[in-house]
mmCIF file of C-alpha atoms in Angstrom:
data_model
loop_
_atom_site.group_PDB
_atom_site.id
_atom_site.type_symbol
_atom_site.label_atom_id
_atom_site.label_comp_id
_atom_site.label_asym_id
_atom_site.label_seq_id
_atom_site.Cartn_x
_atom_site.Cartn_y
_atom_site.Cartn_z
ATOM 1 C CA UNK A 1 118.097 74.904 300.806
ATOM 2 C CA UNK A 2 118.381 78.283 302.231
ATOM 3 C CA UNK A 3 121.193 80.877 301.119
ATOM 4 C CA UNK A 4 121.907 83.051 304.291
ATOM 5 C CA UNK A 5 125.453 85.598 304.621
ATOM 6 C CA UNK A 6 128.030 86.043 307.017
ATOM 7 C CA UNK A 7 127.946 89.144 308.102
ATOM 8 C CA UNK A 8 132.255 89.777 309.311
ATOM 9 C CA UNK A 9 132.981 93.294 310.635
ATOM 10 C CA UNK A 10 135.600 94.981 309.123
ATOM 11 C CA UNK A 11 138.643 95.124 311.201
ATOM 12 C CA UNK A 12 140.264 98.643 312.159
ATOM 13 C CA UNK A 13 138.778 101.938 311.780
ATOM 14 C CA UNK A 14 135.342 102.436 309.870
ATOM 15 C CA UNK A 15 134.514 104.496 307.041
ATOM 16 C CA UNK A 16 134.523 108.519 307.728
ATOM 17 C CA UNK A 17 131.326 109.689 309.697
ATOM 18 C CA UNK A 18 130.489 106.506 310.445
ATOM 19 C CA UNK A 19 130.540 105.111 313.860
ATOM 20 C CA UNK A 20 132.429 101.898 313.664
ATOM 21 C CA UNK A 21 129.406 99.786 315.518
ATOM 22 C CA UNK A 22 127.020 101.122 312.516
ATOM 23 C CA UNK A 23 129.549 99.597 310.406
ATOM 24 C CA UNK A 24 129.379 96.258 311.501
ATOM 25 C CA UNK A 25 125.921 95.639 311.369
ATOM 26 C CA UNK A 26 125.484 97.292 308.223
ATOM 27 C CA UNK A 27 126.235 94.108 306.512
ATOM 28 C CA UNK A 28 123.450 92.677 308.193
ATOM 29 C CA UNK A 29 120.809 95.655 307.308
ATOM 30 C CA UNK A 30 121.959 95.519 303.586
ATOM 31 C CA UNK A 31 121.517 91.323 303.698
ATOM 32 C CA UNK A 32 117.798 91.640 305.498
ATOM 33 C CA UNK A 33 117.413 94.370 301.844
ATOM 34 C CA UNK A 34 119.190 91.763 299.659
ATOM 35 C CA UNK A 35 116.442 89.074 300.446
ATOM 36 C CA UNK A 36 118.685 86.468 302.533
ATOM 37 C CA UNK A 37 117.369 83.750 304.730
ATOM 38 C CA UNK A 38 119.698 85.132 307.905
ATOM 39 C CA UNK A 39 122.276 87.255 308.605
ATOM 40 C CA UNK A 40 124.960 85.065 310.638
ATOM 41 C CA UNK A 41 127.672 87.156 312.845
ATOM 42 C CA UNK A 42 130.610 85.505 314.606
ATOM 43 C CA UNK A 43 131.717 86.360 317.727
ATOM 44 C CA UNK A 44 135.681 87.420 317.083
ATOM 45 C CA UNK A 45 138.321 86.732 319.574
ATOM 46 C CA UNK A 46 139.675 89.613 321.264
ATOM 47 C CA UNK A 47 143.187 89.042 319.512
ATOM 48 C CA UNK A 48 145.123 91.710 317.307
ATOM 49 C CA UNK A 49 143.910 92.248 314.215
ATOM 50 C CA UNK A 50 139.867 91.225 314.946
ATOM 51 C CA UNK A 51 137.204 94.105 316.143
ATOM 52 C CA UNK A 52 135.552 91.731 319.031
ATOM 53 C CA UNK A 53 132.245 93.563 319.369
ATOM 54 C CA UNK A 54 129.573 91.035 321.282
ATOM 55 C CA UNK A 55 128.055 89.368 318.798
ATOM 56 C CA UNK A 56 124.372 89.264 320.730
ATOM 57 C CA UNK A 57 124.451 92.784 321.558
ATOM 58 C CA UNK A 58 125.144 93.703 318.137
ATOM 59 C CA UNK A 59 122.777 91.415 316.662
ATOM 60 C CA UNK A 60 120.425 93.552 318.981
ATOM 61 C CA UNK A 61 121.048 96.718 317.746
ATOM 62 C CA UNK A 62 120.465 95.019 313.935
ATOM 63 C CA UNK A 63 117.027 93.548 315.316
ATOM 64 C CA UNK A 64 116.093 97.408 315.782
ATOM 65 C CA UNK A 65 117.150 97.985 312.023
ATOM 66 C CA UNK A 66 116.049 94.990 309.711
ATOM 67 C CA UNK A 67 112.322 93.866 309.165
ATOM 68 C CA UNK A 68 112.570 90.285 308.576
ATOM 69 C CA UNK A 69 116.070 88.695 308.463
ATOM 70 C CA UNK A 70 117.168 85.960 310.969
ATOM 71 C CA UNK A 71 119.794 86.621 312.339
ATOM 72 C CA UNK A 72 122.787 84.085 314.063
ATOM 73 C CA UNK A 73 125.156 83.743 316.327
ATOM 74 C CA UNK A 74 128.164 81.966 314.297
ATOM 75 C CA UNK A 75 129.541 81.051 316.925
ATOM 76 C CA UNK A 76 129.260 81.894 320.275
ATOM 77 C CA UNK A 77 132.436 80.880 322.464
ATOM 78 C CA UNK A 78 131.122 78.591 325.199
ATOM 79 C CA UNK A 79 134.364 78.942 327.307
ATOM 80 C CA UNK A 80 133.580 82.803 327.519
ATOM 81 C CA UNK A 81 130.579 82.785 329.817
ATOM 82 C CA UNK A 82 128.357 81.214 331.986
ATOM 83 C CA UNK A 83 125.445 79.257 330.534
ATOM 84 C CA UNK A 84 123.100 80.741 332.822
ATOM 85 C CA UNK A 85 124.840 84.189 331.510
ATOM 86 C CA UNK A 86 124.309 83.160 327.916
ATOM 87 C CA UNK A 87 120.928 82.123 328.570
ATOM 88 C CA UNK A 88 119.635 85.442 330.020
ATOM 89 C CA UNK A 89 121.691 87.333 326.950
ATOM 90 C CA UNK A 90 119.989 85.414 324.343
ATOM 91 C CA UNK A 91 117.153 85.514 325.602
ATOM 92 C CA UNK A 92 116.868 89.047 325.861
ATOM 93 C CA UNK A 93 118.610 89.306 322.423
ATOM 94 C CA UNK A 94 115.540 87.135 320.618
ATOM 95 C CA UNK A 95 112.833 88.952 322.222
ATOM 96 C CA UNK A 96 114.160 92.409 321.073
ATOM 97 C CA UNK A 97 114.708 90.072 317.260
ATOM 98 C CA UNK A 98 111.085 89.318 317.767
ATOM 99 C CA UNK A 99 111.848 85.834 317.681
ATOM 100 C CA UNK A 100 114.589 86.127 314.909
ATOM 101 C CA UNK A 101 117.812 85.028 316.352
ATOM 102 C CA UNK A 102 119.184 81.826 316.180
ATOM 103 C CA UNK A 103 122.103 80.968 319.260
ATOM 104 C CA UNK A 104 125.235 79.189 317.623
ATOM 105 C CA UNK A 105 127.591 78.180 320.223
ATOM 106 C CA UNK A 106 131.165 75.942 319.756
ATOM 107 C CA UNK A 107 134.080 75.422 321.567
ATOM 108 C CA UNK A 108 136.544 77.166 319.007
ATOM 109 C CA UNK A 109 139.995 75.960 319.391
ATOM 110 C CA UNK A 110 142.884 75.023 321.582
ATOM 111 C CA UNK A 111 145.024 78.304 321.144
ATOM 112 C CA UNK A 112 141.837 80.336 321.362
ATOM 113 C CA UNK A 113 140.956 79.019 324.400
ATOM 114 C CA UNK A 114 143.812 78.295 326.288
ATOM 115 C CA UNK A 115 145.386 81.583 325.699
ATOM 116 C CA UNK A 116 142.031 83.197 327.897
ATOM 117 C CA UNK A 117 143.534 80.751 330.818
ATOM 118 C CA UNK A 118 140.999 77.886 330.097
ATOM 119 C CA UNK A 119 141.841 73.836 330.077
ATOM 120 C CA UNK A 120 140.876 72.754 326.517
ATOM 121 C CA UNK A 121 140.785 69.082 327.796
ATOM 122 C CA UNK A 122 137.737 66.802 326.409
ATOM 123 C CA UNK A 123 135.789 69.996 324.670
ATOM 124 C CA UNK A 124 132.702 67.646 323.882
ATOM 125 C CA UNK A 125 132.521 66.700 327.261
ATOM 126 C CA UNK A 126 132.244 70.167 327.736
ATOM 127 C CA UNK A 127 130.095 70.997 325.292
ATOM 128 C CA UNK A 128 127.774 68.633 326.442
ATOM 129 C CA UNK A 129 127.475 69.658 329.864
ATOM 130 C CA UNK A 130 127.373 73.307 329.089
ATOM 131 C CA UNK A 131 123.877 72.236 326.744
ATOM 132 C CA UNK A 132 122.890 70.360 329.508
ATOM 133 C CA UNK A 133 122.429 73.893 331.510
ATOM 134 C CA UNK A 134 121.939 75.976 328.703
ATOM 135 C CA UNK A 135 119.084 74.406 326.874
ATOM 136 C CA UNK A 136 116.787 73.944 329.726
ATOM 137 C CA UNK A 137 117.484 77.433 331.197
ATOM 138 C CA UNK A 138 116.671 78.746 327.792
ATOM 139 C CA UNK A 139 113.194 77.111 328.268
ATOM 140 C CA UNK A 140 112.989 78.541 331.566
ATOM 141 C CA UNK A 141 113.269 75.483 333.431
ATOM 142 C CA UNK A 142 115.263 75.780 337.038
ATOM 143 C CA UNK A 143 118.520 74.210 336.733
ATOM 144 C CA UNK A 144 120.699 72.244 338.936
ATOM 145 C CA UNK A 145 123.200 70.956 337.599
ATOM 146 C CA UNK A 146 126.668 69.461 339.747
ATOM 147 C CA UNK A 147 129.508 68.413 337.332
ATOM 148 C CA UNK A 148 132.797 67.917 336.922
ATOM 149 C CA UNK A 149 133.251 71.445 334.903
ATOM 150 C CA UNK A 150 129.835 73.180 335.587
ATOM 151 C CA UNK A 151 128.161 73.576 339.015
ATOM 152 C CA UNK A 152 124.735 76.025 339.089
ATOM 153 C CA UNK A 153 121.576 75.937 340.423
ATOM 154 C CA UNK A 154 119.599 78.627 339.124
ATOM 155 C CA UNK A 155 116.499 79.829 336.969
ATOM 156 C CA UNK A 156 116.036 82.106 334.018
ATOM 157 C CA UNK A 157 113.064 83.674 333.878
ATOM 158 C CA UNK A 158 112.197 86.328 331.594
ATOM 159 C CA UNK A 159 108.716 87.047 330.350
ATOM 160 C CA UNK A 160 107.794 87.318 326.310
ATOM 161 C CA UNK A 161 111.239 86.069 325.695
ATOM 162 C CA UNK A 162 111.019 83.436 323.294
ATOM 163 C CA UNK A 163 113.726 80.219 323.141
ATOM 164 C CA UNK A 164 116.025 80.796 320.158
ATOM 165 C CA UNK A 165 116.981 77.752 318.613
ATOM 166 C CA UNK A 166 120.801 76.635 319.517
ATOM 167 C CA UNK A 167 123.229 74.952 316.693
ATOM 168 C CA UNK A 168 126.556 73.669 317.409
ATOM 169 C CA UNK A 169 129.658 74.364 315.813
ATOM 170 C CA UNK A 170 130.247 70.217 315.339
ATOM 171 C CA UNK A 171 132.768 68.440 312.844
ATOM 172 C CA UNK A 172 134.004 65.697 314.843
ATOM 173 C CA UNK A 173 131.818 62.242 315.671
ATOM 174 C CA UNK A 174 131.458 63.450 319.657
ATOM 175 C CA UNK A 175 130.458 66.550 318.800
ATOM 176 C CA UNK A 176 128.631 66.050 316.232
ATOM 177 C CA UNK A 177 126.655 63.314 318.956
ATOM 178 C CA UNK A 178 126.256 66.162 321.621
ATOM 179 C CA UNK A 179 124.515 68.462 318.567
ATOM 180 C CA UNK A 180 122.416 65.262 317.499
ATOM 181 C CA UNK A 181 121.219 64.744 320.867
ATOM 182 C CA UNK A 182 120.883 68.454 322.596
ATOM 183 C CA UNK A 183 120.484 70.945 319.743
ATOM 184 C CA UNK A 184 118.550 71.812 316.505
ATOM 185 C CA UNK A 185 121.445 71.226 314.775
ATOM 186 C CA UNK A 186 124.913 72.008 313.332
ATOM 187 C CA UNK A 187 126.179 75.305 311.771
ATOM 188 C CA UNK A 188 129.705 73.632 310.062
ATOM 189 C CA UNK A 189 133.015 75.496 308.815
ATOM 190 C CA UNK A 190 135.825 74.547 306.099
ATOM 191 C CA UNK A 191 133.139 71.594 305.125
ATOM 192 C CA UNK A 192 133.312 70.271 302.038
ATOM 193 C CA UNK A 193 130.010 68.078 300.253
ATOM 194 C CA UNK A 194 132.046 64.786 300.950
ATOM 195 C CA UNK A 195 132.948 65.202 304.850
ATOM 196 C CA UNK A 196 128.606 66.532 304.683
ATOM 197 C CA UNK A 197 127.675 63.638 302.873
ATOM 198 C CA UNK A 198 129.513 60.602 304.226
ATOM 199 C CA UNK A 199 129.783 61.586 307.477
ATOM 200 C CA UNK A 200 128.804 64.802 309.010
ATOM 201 C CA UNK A 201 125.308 64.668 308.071
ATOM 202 C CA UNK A 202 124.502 60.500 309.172
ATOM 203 C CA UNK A 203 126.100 61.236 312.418
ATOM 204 C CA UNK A 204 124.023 64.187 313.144
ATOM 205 C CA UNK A 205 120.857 62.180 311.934
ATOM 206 C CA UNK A 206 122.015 59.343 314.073
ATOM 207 C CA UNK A 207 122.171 61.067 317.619
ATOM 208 C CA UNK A 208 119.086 63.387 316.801
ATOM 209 C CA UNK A 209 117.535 59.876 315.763
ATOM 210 C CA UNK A 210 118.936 58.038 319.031
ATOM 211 C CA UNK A 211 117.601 61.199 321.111
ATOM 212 C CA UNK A 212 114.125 60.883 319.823
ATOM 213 C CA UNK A 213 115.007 64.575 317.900
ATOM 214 C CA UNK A 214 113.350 65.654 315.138
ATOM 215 C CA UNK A 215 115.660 65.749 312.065
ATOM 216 C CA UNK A 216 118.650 68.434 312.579
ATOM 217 C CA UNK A 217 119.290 71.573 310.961
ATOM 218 C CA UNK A 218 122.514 71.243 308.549
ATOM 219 C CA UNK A 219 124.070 74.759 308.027
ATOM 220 C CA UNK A 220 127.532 74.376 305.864
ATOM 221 C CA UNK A 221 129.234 77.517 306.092
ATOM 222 C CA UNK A 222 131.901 78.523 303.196
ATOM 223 C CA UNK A 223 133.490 81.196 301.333
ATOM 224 C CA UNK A 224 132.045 81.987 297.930
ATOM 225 C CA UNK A 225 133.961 83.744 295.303
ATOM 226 C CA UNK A 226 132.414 84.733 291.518
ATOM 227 C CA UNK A 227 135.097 84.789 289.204
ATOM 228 C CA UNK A 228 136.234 83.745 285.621
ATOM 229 C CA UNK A 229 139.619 82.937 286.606
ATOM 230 C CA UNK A 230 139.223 80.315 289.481
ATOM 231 C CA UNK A 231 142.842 79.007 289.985
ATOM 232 C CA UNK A 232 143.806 82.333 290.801
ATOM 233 C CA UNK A 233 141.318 82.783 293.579
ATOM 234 C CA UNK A 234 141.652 79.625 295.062
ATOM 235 C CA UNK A 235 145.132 80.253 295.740
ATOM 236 C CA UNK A 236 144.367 83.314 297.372
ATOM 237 C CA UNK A 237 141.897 82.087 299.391
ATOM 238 C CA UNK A 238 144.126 79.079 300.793
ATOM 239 C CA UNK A 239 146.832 81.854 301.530
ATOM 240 C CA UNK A 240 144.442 84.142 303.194
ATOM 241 C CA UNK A 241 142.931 81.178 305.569
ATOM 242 C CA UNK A 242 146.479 79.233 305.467
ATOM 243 C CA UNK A 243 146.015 79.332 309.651
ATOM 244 C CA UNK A 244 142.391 77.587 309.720
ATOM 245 C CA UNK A 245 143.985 74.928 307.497
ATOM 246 C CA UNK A 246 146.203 74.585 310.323
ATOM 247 C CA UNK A 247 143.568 73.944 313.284
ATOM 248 C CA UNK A 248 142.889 70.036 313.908
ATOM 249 C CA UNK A 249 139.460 70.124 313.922
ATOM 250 C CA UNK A 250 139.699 71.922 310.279
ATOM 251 C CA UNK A 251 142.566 69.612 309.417
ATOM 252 C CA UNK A 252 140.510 66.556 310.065
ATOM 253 C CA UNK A 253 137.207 67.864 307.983
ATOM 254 C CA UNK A 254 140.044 68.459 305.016
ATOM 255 C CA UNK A 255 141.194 65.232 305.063
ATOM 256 C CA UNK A 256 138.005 63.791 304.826
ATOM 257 C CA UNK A 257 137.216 65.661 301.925
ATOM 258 C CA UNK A 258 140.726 64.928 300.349
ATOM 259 C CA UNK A 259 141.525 68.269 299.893
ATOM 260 C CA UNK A 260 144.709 69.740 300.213
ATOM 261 C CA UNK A 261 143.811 73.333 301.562
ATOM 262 C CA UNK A 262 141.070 75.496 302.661
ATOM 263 C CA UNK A 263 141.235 76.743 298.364
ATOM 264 C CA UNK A 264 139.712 73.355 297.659
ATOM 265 C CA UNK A 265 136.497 73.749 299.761
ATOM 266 C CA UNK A 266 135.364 77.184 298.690
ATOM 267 C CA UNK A 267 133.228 77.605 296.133
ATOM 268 C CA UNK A 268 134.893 79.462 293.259
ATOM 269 C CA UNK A 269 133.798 79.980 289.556
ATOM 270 C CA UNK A 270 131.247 81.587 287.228
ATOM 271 C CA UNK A 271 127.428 81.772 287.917
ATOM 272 C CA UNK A 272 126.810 78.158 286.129
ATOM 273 C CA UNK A 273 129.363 76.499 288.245
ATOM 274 C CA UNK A 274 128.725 78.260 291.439
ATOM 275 C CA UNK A 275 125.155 77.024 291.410
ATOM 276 C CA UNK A 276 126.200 73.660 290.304
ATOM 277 C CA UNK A 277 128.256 73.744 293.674
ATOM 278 C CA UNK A 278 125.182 74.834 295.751
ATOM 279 C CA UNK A 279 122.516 72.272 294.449
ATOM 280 C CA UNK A 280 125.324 69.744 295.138
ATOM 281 C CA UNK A 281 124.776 70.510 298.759
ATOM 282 C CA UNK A 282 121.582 70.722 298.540
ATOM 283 C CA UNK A 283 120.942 67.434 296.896
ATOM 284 C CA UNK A 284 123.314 65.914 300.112
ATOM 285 C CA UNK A 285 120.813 67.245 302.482
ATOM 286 C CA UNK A 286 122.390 70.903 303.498
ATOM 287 C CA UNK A 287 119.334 72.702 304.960
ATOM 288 C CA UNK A 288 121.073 76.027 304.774
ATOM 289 C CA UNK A 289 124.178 77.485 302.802
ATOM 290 C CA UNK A 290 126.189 80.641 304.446
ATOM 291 C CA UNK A 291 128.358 82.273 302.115
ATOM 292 C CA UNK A 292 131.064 84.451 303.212
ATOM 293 C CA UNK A 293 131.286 86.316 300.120
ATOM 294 C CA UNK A 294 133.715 89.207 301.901
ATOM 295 C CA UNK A 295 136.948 87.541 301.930
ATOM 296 C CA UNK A 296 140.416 89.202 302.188
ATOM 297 C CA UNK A 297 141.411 87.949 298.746
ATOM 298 C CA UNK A 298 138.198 89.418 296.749
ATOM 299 C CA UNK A 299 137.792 93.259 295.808
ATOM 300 C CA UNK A 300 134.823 95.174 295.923
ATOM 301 C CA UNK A 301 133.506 94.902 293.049
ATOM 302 C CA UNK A 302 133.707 90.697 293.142
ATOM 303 C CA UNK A 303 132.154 90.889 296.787
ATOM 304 C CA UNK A 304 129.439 92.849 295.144
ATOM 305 C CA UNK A 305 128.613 90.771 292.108
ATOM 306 C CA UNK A 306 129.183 87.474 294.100
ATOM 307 C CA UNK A 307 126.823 89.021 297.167
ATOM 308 C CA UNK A 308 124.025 89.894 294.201
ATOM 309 C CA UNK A 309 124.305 86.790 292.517
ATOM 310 C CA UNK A 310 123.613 84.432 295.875
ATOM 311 C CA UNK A 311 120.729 87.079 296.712
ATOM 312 C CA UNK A 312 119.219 86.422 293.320
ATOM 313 C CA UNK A 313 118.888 82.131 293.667
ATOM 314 C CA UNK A 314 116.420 80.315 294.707
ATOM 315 C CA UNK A 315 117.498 76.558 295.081
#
């Protein structure tokens, strides 16, 4: 299993003399140093509070500045754009990566979307449709496509520019069917090794199975906090992330995992335990950890030591 970071940009102003862009892919330069599989970047909603820089263009700009991270999309909002939009971005975004980016896309979540104007009404449905464009124009292949949400006929064609591989943002069983059967896999949030093991994972390997797919990518995404005093820091981080607790889709993967909070999931403790906690998801069949080491409730110095320590294993 691969250990890759989320890279989250700071929100507000950036440090003195430095331009606030530089500052959010500076994460990314310092993981590509650190060693790390990929650097993974989310594309914030343009809410109060979040700094909603484009995650592609971004992930551009950190192309120009690391050597040989990957770097992801974690996620791209589907609802936002056009696939035939998305398609020409990412493609121009890998070529200028070299052939480094990977394209996470989801549907995020009702409030999200609905508050941009948009009918959050049978999101797999969507999801799958929006692949169904998306993938092939990737490939360069023309597209016609006349459905009930999506209508485009239209070609992509950009030369040198490499496919990136696309991962879905999938957690429920129709989602987690459209990833199966369209994508390289799933990149999963607020997953615990239970919800993975029992039924995240033999869905995925199902539909990729049904599809004639080779065997999907399974990146679990989760907070990771080093720490001596664990009770503590699980509180904070299920007060910090109360809201995603809230979300259905998060809800649902919670309950599966018989947790009681978003605390319960992360992955708190000293070196021995926090290792103990990664093989676990390795053994399960996790192709890929992310850790989001930079969480509101952590310092510095614990962001440091915890960023140092998942640099240093090899699993």
């Amino acid at each position: 299993m691969r250990i890759s970071v989320m890279s989250v940009p700071d929100p507000g102003p950036a440090p003195d003399g430095q331009n606030s862009l530089d500052a959010a892919i500076a994460p990314v330069v310092a993981a590509d140093r650190s060693g790390f599989h990929r650097a993974w970047m989310p594309q914030l909603p343009p809410m109060a509070g979040m700094a909603p820089w484009d995650v592609l263009t971004a992930l551009t700009i950190a192309a120009g500045r690391t050597s040989r991270i990957g770097l992801g999309t974690g996620v791209v909002v589907a609802y936002t754009q056009h696939p035939l939009a998305l398609a020409r971005q990412a493609l121009t975004a890998n070529a200028a990566a070299g052939g480094r980016l990977t394209l996470g896309i989801g549907v995020s979540h009702p409030f999200m979307v609905e508050a941009l104007g948009y009918s959050y009404e049978r999101p797999a449905a969507f999801l799958r449709e929006y692949l169904e464009v998306l993938v092939p124009a990737l490939a360069g292949e023309p597209v016609e496509h006349h459905g009930p949400r999506i209508t485009t006929t239209g070609q992509v064609t950009l030369q040198g520019a490499p496919a990136p591989p696309v991962v879905t943002a999938a957690l429920g069983p129709h989602m987690l069917d459209v990833a199966g059967e369209l994508t390289d896999g799933t990149i999963t949030s607020w997953a615990g090794p239970i919800a993975l093991e029992q039924f995240i994972i033999p869905r995925l390997n199902r539909a990729a199975a049904r599809a004639g797919r080779p065997t999907p990518q399974v990146i679990a995404g989760l907070p990771v906090v080093l720490t001596h005093d664990p009770e503590p820091a699980r509180a904070a981080l299920a007060a910090a992330f109360e809201i995603a607790g809230q979300a259905p889709a998060y809800r649902a993967v919670l309950d599966k995992e018989g947790a009681d909070g978003i605390g319960d999931v992360c992955l708190v403790g000293d070196e021995a335990t926090v290792e103990k906690q990664l093989r676990r998801f390795a053994d399960i069949g996790v192709t890929e950890f992310v850790a989001s080491p930079k969480v509101p409730s952590a310092d510095a110095a614990t962001v440091a030591t915890t960023t140092e320590f998942l640099a240093s294993l090899r699993l």
